Short mmCIF file of C-alpha atoms and ligand atoms in Angstrom, two decimals:
data_model
loop_
_atom_site.label_atom_id
_atom_site.label_comp_id
_atom_site.label_asym_id
_atom_site.label_seq_id
_atom_site.Cartn_x
_atom_site.Cartn_y
_atom_site.Cartn_z
CA MET A 3 -0.20 -0.01 -0.01
CA SER A 4 1.08 3.31 -0.81
CA LYS A 5 2.10 5.51 2.25
CA ASP A 6 0.63 8.60 0.62
CA SER A 7 -3.07 7.84 1.18
CA LEU A 8 -5.41 7.84 3.62
CA THR A 9 -7.62 4.86 4.78
CA ILE A 10 -11.07 5.37 5.76
CA THR A 11 -13.77 3.03 7.23
CA ASP A 12 -17.19 3.98 7.03
CA ASN A 13 -18.73 2.35 10.10
CA ARG A 14 -22.23 3.00 8.77
CA THR A 15 -21.18 0.24 6.18
CA GLY A 16 -18.17 -1.44 7.36
CA ARG A 17 -16.54 -0.77 4.04
CA THR A 18 -12.86 0.66 3.91
CA TYR A 19 -11.45 3.23 1.36
CA GLU A 20 -8.18 4.22 0.52
CA ILE A 21 -7.60 7.87 -0.64
CA PRO A 22 -4.53 9.43 -1.96
CA ILE A 23 -2.90 12.24 -0.33
CA GLN A 24 -1.05 14.78 -2.77
CA ASP A 25 0.62 17.88 -1.51
CA GLY A 26 -0.74 17.33 2.13
CA ALA A 27 -4.30 17.15 0.98
CA ILE A 28 -7.07 14.60 0.12
CA ARG A 29 -9.39 15.86 -2.93
CA ALA A 30 -12.80 16.18 -1.43
CA LEU A 31 -14.13 14.57 -4.68
CA ASP A 32 -12.51 11.46 -3.78
CA LEU A 33 -15.00 11.42 -0.83
CA ARG A 34 -17.93 11.18 -2.98
CA GLN A 35 -17.58 7.18 -3.41
CA ILE A 36 -17.86 6.66 0.25
CA LYS A 37 -22.20 5.75 0.19
CA SER A 38 -24.00 4.59 2.78
CA ASP A 39 -26.56 2.75 0.15
CA GLU A 40 -26.72 3.09 -3.45
CA GLU A 41 -29.07 5.94 -3.45
CA ASP A 42 -26.72 7.86 -1.24
CA PHE A 43 -25.03 11.03 -2.83
CA GLY A 44 -21.85 10.42 -1.14
CA LEU A 45 -19.81 11.98 1.60
CA MET A 46 -19.18 15.54 1.72
CA SER A 47 -17.12 17.68 4.14
CA TYR A 48 -18.63 20.29 6.11
CA ASP A 49 -16.55 23.64 6.31
CA PRO A 50 -18.31 26.66 7.37
CA GLY A 51 -15.53 29.77 6.73
CA TYR A 52 -13.42 27.21 4.81
CA GLY A 53 -11.39 26.95 7.50
CA ASN A 54 -9.41 23.51 6.20
CA THR A 55 -10.54 23.69 2.89
CA ALA A 56 -8.11 24.70 -0.05
CA PRO A 57 -10.17 25.47 -3.00
CA CYS A 58 -6.77 25.98 -5.44
CA LYS A 59 -3.19 25.38 -5.68
CA SER A 60 -1.27 28.77 -5.73
CA ALA A 61 2.04 29.79 -6.17
CA ILE A 62 2.04 33.39 -4.89
CA THR A 63 2.09 33.86 -1.36
CA HIS A 64 3.21 31.65 1.46
CA ILE A 65 2.41 32.32 4.94
CA ASP A 66 3.92 30.39 7.93
CA GLY A 67 1.47 31.64 10.63
CA ALA A 68 3.38 29.55 13.43
CA ARG A 69 6.85 31.29 12.54
CA GLY A 70 5.63 34.66 11.41
CA VAL A 71 6.44 34.14 7.87
CA LEU A 72 4.94 35.85 4.95
CA ARG A 73 6.81 35.42 1.02
CA TYR A 74 5.35 36.74 -2.29
CA ARG A 75 6.66 34.60 -4.96
CA GLY A 76 9.46 32.95 -2.49
CA TYR A 77 10.74 36.66 -1.39
CA ARG A 78 10.78 37.65 2.16
CA ILE A 79 8.41 40.37 3.05
CA GLU A 80 11.02 42.19 5.33
CA GLU A 81 13.18 42.20 2.04
CA LEU A 82 10.74 43.23 -0.29
CA ALA A 83 9.59 46.18 2.02
CA GLU A 84 13.41 47.33 2.24
CA ARG A 85 14.55 46.81 -1.35
CA SER A 86 11.61 46.62 -3.52
CA THR A 87 8.85 49.01 -4.79
CA TYR A 88 4.97 48.94 -4.82
CA ILE A 89 5.07 48.91 -8.95
CA GLU A 90 8.21 46.20 -8.81
CA THR A 91 6.11 43.99 -6.20
CA ALA A 92 2.78 43.96 -8.24
CA TYR A 93 5.00 42.68 -11.25
CA LEU A 94 6.46 40.33 -9.48
CA LEU A 95 2.91 39.22 -7.52
CA VAL A 96 1.16 39.09 -11.13
CA LYS A 97 3.85 37.57 -13.36
CA GLY A 98 5.97 35.52 -10.88
CA VAL A 99 9.05 36.75 -10.98
CA LEU A 100 11.37 40.21 -10.45
CA PRO A 101 11.64 42.01 -13.50
CA GLN A 102 14.76 42.82 -15.30
CA PRO A 103 15.50 46.60 -15.63
CA ASP A 104 13.90 47.15 -19.28
CA ARG A 105 11.07 45.22 -18.26
CA LEU A 106 10.41 47.14 -15.16
CA LYS A 107 10.55 50.01 -17.12
CA MET A 108 7.94 48.93 -19.55
CA TRP A 109 5.63 47.75 -16.88
CA ARG A 110 5.70 51.27 -15.08
CA HIS A 111 5.15 52.99 -18.08
CA ASN A 112 2.31 50.66 -19.00
CA ILE A 113 0.73 51.06 -15.79
CA THR A 114 1.28 54.89 -15.86
CA VAL A 115 -0.26 55.55 -19.12
CA HIS A 116 -3.55 54.08 -17.67
CA THR A 117 -3.59 56.43 -14.83
CA MET A 118 -6.35 58.68 -16.25
CA VAL A 119 -10.20 57.66 -16.30
CA HIS A 120 -12.86 58.66 -18.87
CA GLU A 121 -14.61 61.73 -17.90
CA ASN A 122 -18.00 60.21 -17.37
CA VAL A 123 -16.47 58.68 -14.15
CA LYS A 124 -16.78 62.12 -12.62
CA LYS A 125 -20.32 62.47 -13.93
CA PHE A 126 -20.63 58.97 -12.39
CA LEU A 127 -19.49 60.11 -9.09
CA ASN A 128 -21.06 62.91 -8.86
CA GLY A 129 -24.43 61.22 -8.41
CA PHE A 130 -23.75 60.24 -5.16
CA ARG A 131 -25.17 61.51 -2.07
CA HIS A 132 -22.66 64.38 -0.71
CA ASP A 133 -21.91 62.25 2.61
CA ALA A 134 -21.77 59.03 0.40
CA HIS A 135 -18.68 56.75 1.82
CA PRO A 136 -15.53 56.51 -0.34
CA MET A 137 -15.50 52.96 -0.22
CA GLY A 138 -19.06 52.45 -1.13
CA MET A 139 -18.22 54.78 -4.29
CA LEU A 140 -15.18 53.03 -4.89
CA VAL A 141 -16.90 49.52 -5.26
CA SER A 142 -19.23 51.11 -7.69
CA THR A 143 -16.76 52.69 -9.99
CA ILE A 144 -14.49 50.07 -10.58
CA GLY A 145 -17.56 47.92 -11.08
CA ALA A 146 -18.67 50.63 -13.65
CA LEU A 147 -15.46 50.37 -15.63
CA SER A 148 -16.56 47.09 -17.04
CA THR A 149 -18.97 49.41 -18.96
CA PHE A 150 -16.31 51.35 -20.61
CA TYR A 151 -14.27 48.24 -21.61
CA PRO A 152 -16.66 45.65 -22.73
CA GLU A 153 -13.63 43.97 -24.40
CA ALA A 154 -12.52 42.96 -20.72
CA ASN A 155 -14.92 39.90 -20.91
CA ASN A 156 -12.55 38.26 -23.15
CA VAL A 157 -10.63 36.62 -20.37
CA PHE A 158 -9.11 34.13 -22.21
CA ASP A 159 -7.50 36.58 -24.56
CA ARG A 160 -4.02 36.98 -23.17
CA GLU A 161 -3.63 40.69 -24.47
CA SER A 162 -7.05 41.58 -23.38
CA ARG A 163 -6.28 40.18 -19.83
CA ARG A 164 -2.58 42.08 -19.87
CA VAL A 165 -4.49 45.41 -20.72
CA GLN A 166 -7.24 45.12 -18.16
CA ILE A 167 -4.46 44.29 -15.46
CA ARG A 168 -2.77 47.43 -16.48
CA ARG A 169 -5.89 49.41 -16.36
CA LEU A 170 -6.88 48.48 -12.87
CA LEU A 171 -3.39 49.09 -11.45
CA GLY A 172 -3.19 52.52 -13.02
CA LYS A 173 -6.95 53.73 -12.66
CA THR A 174 -7.71 52.08 -8.84
CA PRO A 175 -5.48 55.19 -7.08
CA THR A 176 -7.05 57.54 -9.25
CA LEU A 177 -10.60 56.41 -8.36
CA ALA A 178 -9.63 56.21 -4.71
CA ALA A 179 -8.48 59.74 -4.76
CA PHE A 180 -11.52 60.95 -6.71
CA CYS A 181 -13.63 59.20 -4.20
CA TYR A 182 -11.85 60.85 -1.42
CA ARG A 183 -12.01 64.31 -3.05
CA ARG A 184 -15.94 63.95 -3.77
CA SER A 185 -16.75 63.03 0.00
CA ARG A 186 -14.60 66.17 1.04
CA GLY A 187 -16.48 68.27 -1.71
CA LEU A 188 -13.08 68.99 -3.52
CA PRO A 189 -12.07 69.49 -6.98
CA TYR A 190 -10.63 66.34 -8.55
CA VAL A 191 -6.95 66.28 -9.29
CA TYR A 192 -6.01 64.71 -12.63
CA PRO A 193 -3.07 62.11 -12.31
CA ASP A 194 0.68 63.58 -12.59
CA ASN A 195 2.50 60.89 -14.61
CA ASP A 196 5.86 62.42 -13.84
CA LEU A 197 5.41 61.45 -10.07
CA SER A 198 6.03 57.97 -8.68
CA TYR A 199 2.77 55.42 -8.19
CA THR A 200 2.43 56.92 -4.34
CA GLY A 201 3.77 60.30 -5.40
CA ASN A 202 0.80 60.57 -7.94
CA PHE A 203 -1.64 59.18 -5.33
CA LEU A 204 -0.64 61.71 -2.80
CA SER A 205 -0.91 64.49 -5.24
CA MET A 206 -4.40 63.54 -6.25
CA MET A 207 -5.53 63.24 -2.72
CA PHE A 208 -4.02 66.39 -1.43
CA LYS A 209 -2.75 68.93 -4.31
CA MET A 210 -4.62 72.38 -3.55
CA SER A 211 -3.66 75.33 -5.67
CA GLU A 212 0.13 74.72 -5.91
CA ARG A 213 1.34 74.14 -9.70
CA GLN A 214 3.00 71.02 -8.92
CA TYR A 215 2.59 68.93 -5.73
CA ARG A 216 5.85 67.79 -4.71
CA PRO A 217 5.33 64.69 -1.91
CA ASP A 218 7.86 64.30 1.27
CA PRO A 219 10.07 61.54 0.07
CA ILE A 220 9.56 59.77 3.37
CA ILE A 221 6.15 59.89 3.51
CA GLU A 222 6.16 58.73 -0.28
CA ARG A 223 8.50 56.10 0.49
CA ALA A 224 6.34 55.10 3.74
CA LEU A 225 2.93 54.63 1.89
CA ASP A 226 5.04 52.55 -0.91
CA VAL A 227 6.01 50.35 1.66
CA LEU A 228 2.60 50.25 3.33
CA PHE A 229 1.52 49.27 -0.36
CA ILE A 230 3.79 46.53 -0.70
CA LEU A 231 2.62 45.23 2.74
CA HIS A 232 -0.97 45.23 1.88
CA ALA A 233 -0.36 43.63 -1.67
CA ASP A 234 -1.30 40.38 -1.12
CA HIS A 235 -1.91 37.60 1.85
CA GLU A 236 -3.22 34.41 -0.15
CA GLN A 237 -6.90 33.44 0.00
CA ASN A 238 -8.52 35.84 2.40
CA CYS A 239 -12.06 36.81 2.13
CA SER A 240 -11.40 39.54 -0.82
CA THR A 241 -9.21 37.47 -2.88
CA SER A 242 -11.26 34.37 -2.57
CA ALA A 243 -14.46 36.63 -3.78
CA MET A 244 -12.00 37.94 -6.81
CA ARG A 245 -11.84 33.95 -7.61
CA ASN A 246 -15.02 33.03 -7.03
CA VAL A 247 -16.62 35.42 -8.86
CA GLY A 248 -13.91 35.66 -11.63
CA SER A 249 -14.94 31.86 -12.10
CA SER A 250 -18.03 32.81 -13.77
CA ARG A 251 -15.46 34.47 -16.32
CA VAL A 252 -16.92 37.77 -15.87
CA ASP A 253 -14.56 40.67 -16.64
CA PRO A 254 -11.96 41.69 -13.88
CA TYR A 255 -13.78 44.89 -13.09
CA SER A 256 -17.01 43.30 -11.90
CA ALA A 257 -14.65 40.81 -10.27
CA ALA A 258 -12.90 43.14 -8.32
CA ALA A 259 -15.63 45.42 -7.46
CA ALA A 260 -17.11 42.09 -5.72
CA ALA A 261 -13.18 42.01 -4.08
CA THR A 262 -13.44 45.32 -3.18
CA ALA A 263 -16.80 45.12 -1.43
CA ALA A 264 -15.66 41.93 0.59
CA LEU A 265 -12.65 44.36 2.17
CA TYR A 266 -15.50 46.89 3.06
CA GLY A 267 -16.63 44.64 5.74
CA PRO A 268 -15.06 45.28 9.49
CA LEU A 269 -13.92 42.01 9.99
CA HIS A 270 -11.78 42.43 6.98
CA GLY A 271 -10.62 46.05 6.01
CA GLY A 272 -11.82 48.05 9.10
CA ALA A 273 -9.91 46.90 11.82
CA ASN A 274 -7.31 49.54 11.99
CA GLU A 275 -10.18 51.98 12.44
CA ALA A 276 -11.05 50.13 15.69
CA VAL A 277 -7.63 50.50 16.87
CA LEU A 278 -7.83 54.10 16.40
CA ARG A 279 -10.81 54.24 18.15
CA MET A 280 -9.82 51.92 20.96
CA LEU A 281 -6.27 54.24 21.30
CA ASN A 282 -8.60 57.45 21.80
CA GLU A 283 -10.96 55.60 24.21
CA ILE A 284 -7.73 54.98 26.30
CA GLY A 285 -6.73 58.62 25.81
CA HIS A 286 -3.39 58.75 27.73
CA VAL A 287 -0.39 56.33 28.43
CA SER A 288 -1.28 56.34 32.15
CA ARG A 289 -4.50 54.67 31.38
CA VAL A 290 -2.96 51.61 29.37
CA PRO A 291 -2.70 49.46 32.55
CA GLN A 292 -6.24 49.64 33.45
CA TYR A 293 -7.54 49.32 29.71
CA VAL A 294 -5.40 46.16 29.61
CA ALA A 295 -6.75 44.65 32.87
CA GLN A 296 -10.31 45.32 31.42
CA VAL A 297 -9.45 43.37 28.33
CA LYS A 298 -8.23 40.58 30.55
CA ALA A 299 -11.60 41.06 32.55
CA GLY A 300 -13.30 40.08 29.50
CA GLU A 301 -14.38 43.70 28.68
CA GLY A 302 -13.73 43.64 24.89
CA ARG A 303 -10.68 42.89 22.99
CA LEU A 304 -7.23 44.71 22.25
CA MET A 305 -7.70 45.65 18.73
CA GLY A 306 -5.15 45.03 16.45
CA PHE A 307 -3.84 42.18 18.37
CA GLY A 308 -4.15 38.63 17.50
CA HIS A 309 -4.70 36.90 14.06
CA ARG A 310 -6.44 33.79 12.97
CA VAL A 311 -2.94 32.69 10.91
CA TYR A 312 -0.32 34.36 12.89
CA LYS A 313 0.14 32.80 16.29
CA HIS A 314 3.58 34.73 16.34
CA TYR A 315 4.50 38.40 15.76
CA ASP A 316 2.68 39.50 12.42
CA PRO A 317 5.85 40.09 10.19
CA ARG A 318 4.11 43.16 8.67
CA ALA A 319 3.33 44.83 11.98
CA ARG A 320 7.18 45.09 12.62
CA ILE A 321 7.88 46.87 9.61
CA ILE A 322 4.89 49.16 10.08
CA LYS A 323 5.83 50.10 13.46
CA ASP A 324 9.21 51.23 12.24
CA LEU A 325 7.40 53.21 9.62
CA ALA A 326 5.02 54.80 11.84
CA HIS A 327 8.09 56.40 13.83
CA GLN A 328 9.63 57.60 10.57
CA VAL A 329 6.29 59.10 9.34
CA LEU A 330 5.75 60.91 12.75
CA GLU A 331 9.31 62.36 12.59
CA VAL A 332 7.95 64.42 9.64
CA THR A 333 4.28 64.83 10.56
CA GLY A 334 4.72 65.82 14.19
CA LYS A 335 4.33 63.86 17.34
CA SER A 336 1.14 61.58 18.15
CA PRO A 337 -0.17 60.73 21.48
CA GLU A 338 -1.92 57.60 19.78
CA LEU A 339 1.26 56.12 18.86
CA GLU A 340 2.75 56.69 22.18
CA ILE A 341 -0.31 54.79 23.81
CA ALA A 342 0.20 52.08 20.95
CA VAL A 343 3.68 51.37 21.80
CA GLU A 344 3.25 51.30 25.70
CA LEU A 345 0.20 48.97 25.15
CA GLU A 346 2.19 46.64 22.80
CA ARG A 347 4.83 46.66 25.65
CA ILE A 348 2.72 46.02 28.56
CA ALA A 349 0.64 43.30 26.34
CA LEU A 350 3.94 41.40 25.50
CA GLU A 351 5.13 41.26 28.75
CA ASP A 352 1.49 39.72 30.20
CA ASP A 353 0.64 36.17 30.64
CA PHE A 354 -2.76 36.51 29.04
CA PHE A 355 -1.34 37.56 25.79
CA VAL A 356 1.64 35.36 25.63
CA THR A 357 0.08 32.09 26.52
CA ARG A 358 -2.67 32.65 23.92
CA ARG A 359 -0.19 33.72 21.48
CA LEU A 360 -1.31 37.46 20.74
CA TYR A 361 0.92 39.86 19.22
CA PRO A 362 0.18 42.99 17.24
CA ASN A 363 -1.22 42.25 13.69
CA ILE A 364 -0.98 44.69 10.27
CA ASP A 365 -3.58 46.92 11.49
CA PHE A 366 -2.23 47.86 15.17
CA TYR A 367 -0.04 50.73 13.66
CA SER A 368 -1.14 51.31 10.19
CA GLY A 369 -4.04 53.65 11.27
CA ILE A 370 -1.76 55.68 13.14
CA ILE A 371 0.23 55.96 10.08
CA TYR A 372 -2.96 56.93 7.98
CA GLN A 373 -4.22 59.38 10.81
CA ALA A 374 -0.62 61.39 10.36
CA LEU A 375 -1.10 61.52 6.96
CA LYS A 376 -4.43 63.33 7.39
CA ILE A 377 -6.24 60.65 5.78
CA PRO A 378 -9.50 60.42 7.33
CA THR A 379 -10.91 56.90 8.98
CA ALA A 380 -13.63 56.08 6.24
CA MET A 381 -10.69 55.83 3.51
CA PHE A 382 -8.76 53.55 5.56
CA PRO A 383 -10.37 50.76 3.80
CA VAL A 384 -9.83 52.19 0.57
CA MET A 385 -6.06 52.56 1.47
CA PHE A 386 -6.20 48.72 1.60
CA ALA A 387 -7.85 48.20 -1.63
CA ILE A 388 -5.32 49.96 -3.69
CA PRO A 389 -2.53 47.77 -3.12
CA ARG A 390 -4.44 44.66 -3.24
CA MET A 391 -5.48 44.90 -6.44
CA ALA A 392 -2.09 43.52 -7.24
CA GLY A 393 -2.88 40.47 -5.32
CA TRP A 394 -6.47 40.14 -6.73
CA LEU A 395 -5.14 40.43 -10.25
CA ALA A 396 -2.35 37.73 -9.73
CA HIS A 397 -4.94 35.36 -8.25
CA TRP A 398 -7.37 36.06 -11.30
CA ARG A 399 -4.69 35.46 -13.21
CA GLU A 400 -3.40 32.51 -11.86
CA PHE A 401 -6.94 31.31 -11.69
CA LEU A 402 -7.78 31.61 -15.22
CA GLN A 403 -4.71 29.93 -16.08
CA ASP A 404 -5.23 27.03 -13.87
CA GLU A 405 -6.86 23.99 -16.09
CA GLU A 406 -7.99 22.08 -12.74
CA GLN A 407 -10.36 25.13 -12.04
CA ARG A 408 -14.04 25.60 -12.78
CA ILE A 409 -16.98 27.90 -11.80
CA ALA A 410 -17.24 27.93 -8.00
CA ARG A 411 -20.33 26.03 -7.00
CA PRO A 412 -20.19 24.70 -3.44
CA ARG A 413 -22.39 22.12 -2.06
CA GLN A 414 -24.86 22.52 0.98
CA LEU A 415 -25.96 20.46 3.60
CA TYR A 416 -29.86 20.93 3.23
CA VAL A 417 -31.38 20.91 6.74
CA GLY A 418 -34.92 22.40 5.61
CA HIS A 419 -38.33 20.66 5.05
CA GLU A 420 -39.00 17.72 3.32
CA GLU A 421 -41.89 18.32 0.33
CA ARG A 422 -44.84 19.57 1.57
CA GLY A 423 -48.32 21.07 0.05
CA TYR A 424 -49.42 24.74 -0.50
CA GLU A 425 -51.62 25.88 1.98
CA PRO A 426 -54.26 28.39 1.18
CA THR A 427 -53.88 31.75 3.09
CA HIS A 428 -56.59 31.40 5.79
CA ARG A 429 -55.11 27.93 6.75
CA ARG A 430 -51.60 29.10 7.52
CA LEU A 431 -50.38 29.23 11.20
CA PRO A 432 -48.14 32.11 12.21
CA SER A 433 -44.52 30.84 13.02
CA GLY A 434 -41.07 31.39 12.76
CA ASP A 435 -39.61 34.45 10.66
CA ASP A 436 -43.35 35.06 9.74
CA LEU A 437 -43.87 36.57 13.05
CA GLU A 438 -41.19 39.07 12.59
CA GLU A 439 -42.94 40.94 9.56
CA THR A 440 -44.70 44.09 11.03
CA LEU A 441 -46.64 46.63 9.40
CA VAL A 442 -44.30 49.64 8.78
CA SER A 443 -45.90 53.50 8.36
CA ASP A 444 -45.99 54.26 4.99
CA ARG A 445 -45.32 58.08 5.77
CA ILE A 446 -41.39 57.31 5.50
N1 LIG B 718 -7.55 40.80 22.52
C1 LIG B 718 -7.95 39.89 23.76
N2 LIG B 718 -7.89 38.64 23.52
C2 LIG B 718 -8.15 38.13 22.53
C3 LIG B 718 -7.72 38.84 21.32
C4 LIG B 718 -7.68 40.31 21.36
N3 LIG B 718 -7.18 41.23 20.33
N4 LIG B 718 -7.90 38.14 20.33
C5 LIG B 718 -8.23 36.67 20.65
N5 LIG B 718 -8.48 36.69 22.04
C6 LIG B 718 -8.31 35.63 22.80
C7 LIG B 718 -9.79 35.12 22.93
O1 LIG B 718 -10.61 35.55 23.67
C8 LIG B 718 -9.71 33.71 23.18
O2 LIG B 718 -9.18 33.58 24.41
P1 LIG B 718 -10.17 32.38 25.18
O3 LIG B 718 -9.08 31.09 24.84
O4 LIG B 718 -9.61 32.60 26.56
O5 LIG B 718 -11.52 31.81 24.98
C9 LIG B 718 -8.43 33.30 22.49
O6 LIG B 718 -7.51 34.77 22.20
C10 LIG B 718 -8.23 32.90 20.93
O7 LIG B 718 -9.26 33.79 20.38
P2 LIG B 718 -9.86 33.57 19.15
O8 LIG B 718 -10.87 34.14 18.83
O9 LIG B 718 -10.11 32.03 19.18
O10 LIG B 718 -9.04 33.75 17.75
P3 LIG B 718 -9.30 33.80 16.34
O11 LIG B 718 -8.13 33.21 15.57
O12 LIG B 718 -10.42 33.30 16.16
O13 LIG B 718 -9.11 35.48 16.02
C11 LIG B 718 -8.98 37.52 15.30
C12 LIG B 718 -8.47 36.04 15.32
C13 LIG B 718 -7.93 38.67 14.72
C14 LIG B 718 -10.49 37.87 14.91
C15 LIG B 718 -9.00 37.88 16.94
O14 LIG B 718 -7.49 37.73 17.41
C16 LIG B 718 -9.66 39.34 17.20
O15 LIG B 718 -10.70 39.87 17.34
N6 LIG B 718 -8.57 40.55 17.02
C17 LIG B 718 -8.93 41.63 17.17
C18 LIG B 718 -9.52 42.52 15.96
C19 LIG B 718 -8.47 42.51 14.78
O16 LIG B 718 -7.04 43.15 15.23
N7 LIG B 718 -8.54 41.92 13.73
C20 LIG B 718 -7.53 42.50 12.49
C21 LIG B 718 -6.77 40.91 12.06
S1 LIG B 718 -5.54 41.25 10.91
C22 LIG B 718 -6.22 41.85 9.41
C23 LIG B 718 -6.15 40.98 8.26
O17 LIG B 718 -5.00 40.42 8.11
O18 LIG B 718 -6.57 40.92 7.20
#
């Protein structure tokens, strides 16, 4: 018998099955042969939240949560943060290799020429209410791009794919900055293609009446590093949305709009906002011990601490902490940073956090940096979406090139009624959700 297999005995029937193990996994479909009788559909695995299900093979990002390791295409995140740029890292994620100098130049050029958006996008944005959330606007405008590029639904056309990837990387910062300017009632600032990727983004966000916006080089580089750190994180909620929606072979703008929508949720892209709220609630370094005691007593959680995958210091958090100090050297002191540093110091020495392996995650310091850059909290998920576009596109491309992939169509365990007859209205008894329906006033 081969060693790379699993022997399963079905105690319902006494039958034994041998299931191959490949890359540390069994194929879920191999379970289907396990049946209680001829009529049986076959065994399935039940896995809400996909906690132990690999829907794909991927060569993009590797995380070793126990050791605190994160690598893009084999390169350590620490090394990329120190030596690479976001544009280069995006190339690495999408294409799988670090570019040679001429390729990098072409890639940068090919993205930069796509930073402009159709003038109608401005009209579209102007249709939103004055207080529309920038992330809600971003979701819609990314989706709306599909109407400008109908050829994008040729997802198996390599050249079309290349163009859409460049467009999405080029236009996302523009859309993001336009959403911000719209929410502030400020005039839109067109891209400045003489600036770097992040320099141009800062210009579109903050340029006022000056002839040319000149970003502070420390801030520009800090943002570039933040973008590198946020560029991918393997099969998270939004990346899975990109893959799942893309599996219907819809154009990448529609799939990226779905991924952006997934990132909008507070459990995914919104934790750094919660960190800032917590630091403001603590208010002063002297109140940190009291706050930690409350958390230990079960009154809330330490936001920005703990991670489903990392049971070690999140490697991104370490880099972001240094960045926060660098940025604040330029922007001035922040009481929030002082509180955060003290909070981290006390928590990392405390048995409660040590035994539960709770360490700062990427969100612990990122909000402090965004706040120092005068980026409002509503923009935080948008700041996440811009760099994550590279990861989404890398996964979308990998998905389409993977011959094993099919349209995502999970199974379910049906636990509802057996077949029942339709009853006339007067014979129905009130029950369940029916009772929740009450009459609302029609004078809204
Ligand atoms: N503060 C205090 N206690 C915590 C925390 C925390 N932040 N996180 C986990 N715990 C405790 C939890 O109460 C439990 O204790 P016990 O065993 O006594 O019941 C134990 O640690 C294990 O917690 P868990 O909920 O089973 O852990 P999880 O892996 O399901 O949760 C998490 C991961 C990120 C949801 C959680 O750590 C958390 O809520 N953190 C705060 C929110 C946050 O910072 N979220 C951002 C995550 S990073 C974003 C990204 O990478 O996309």
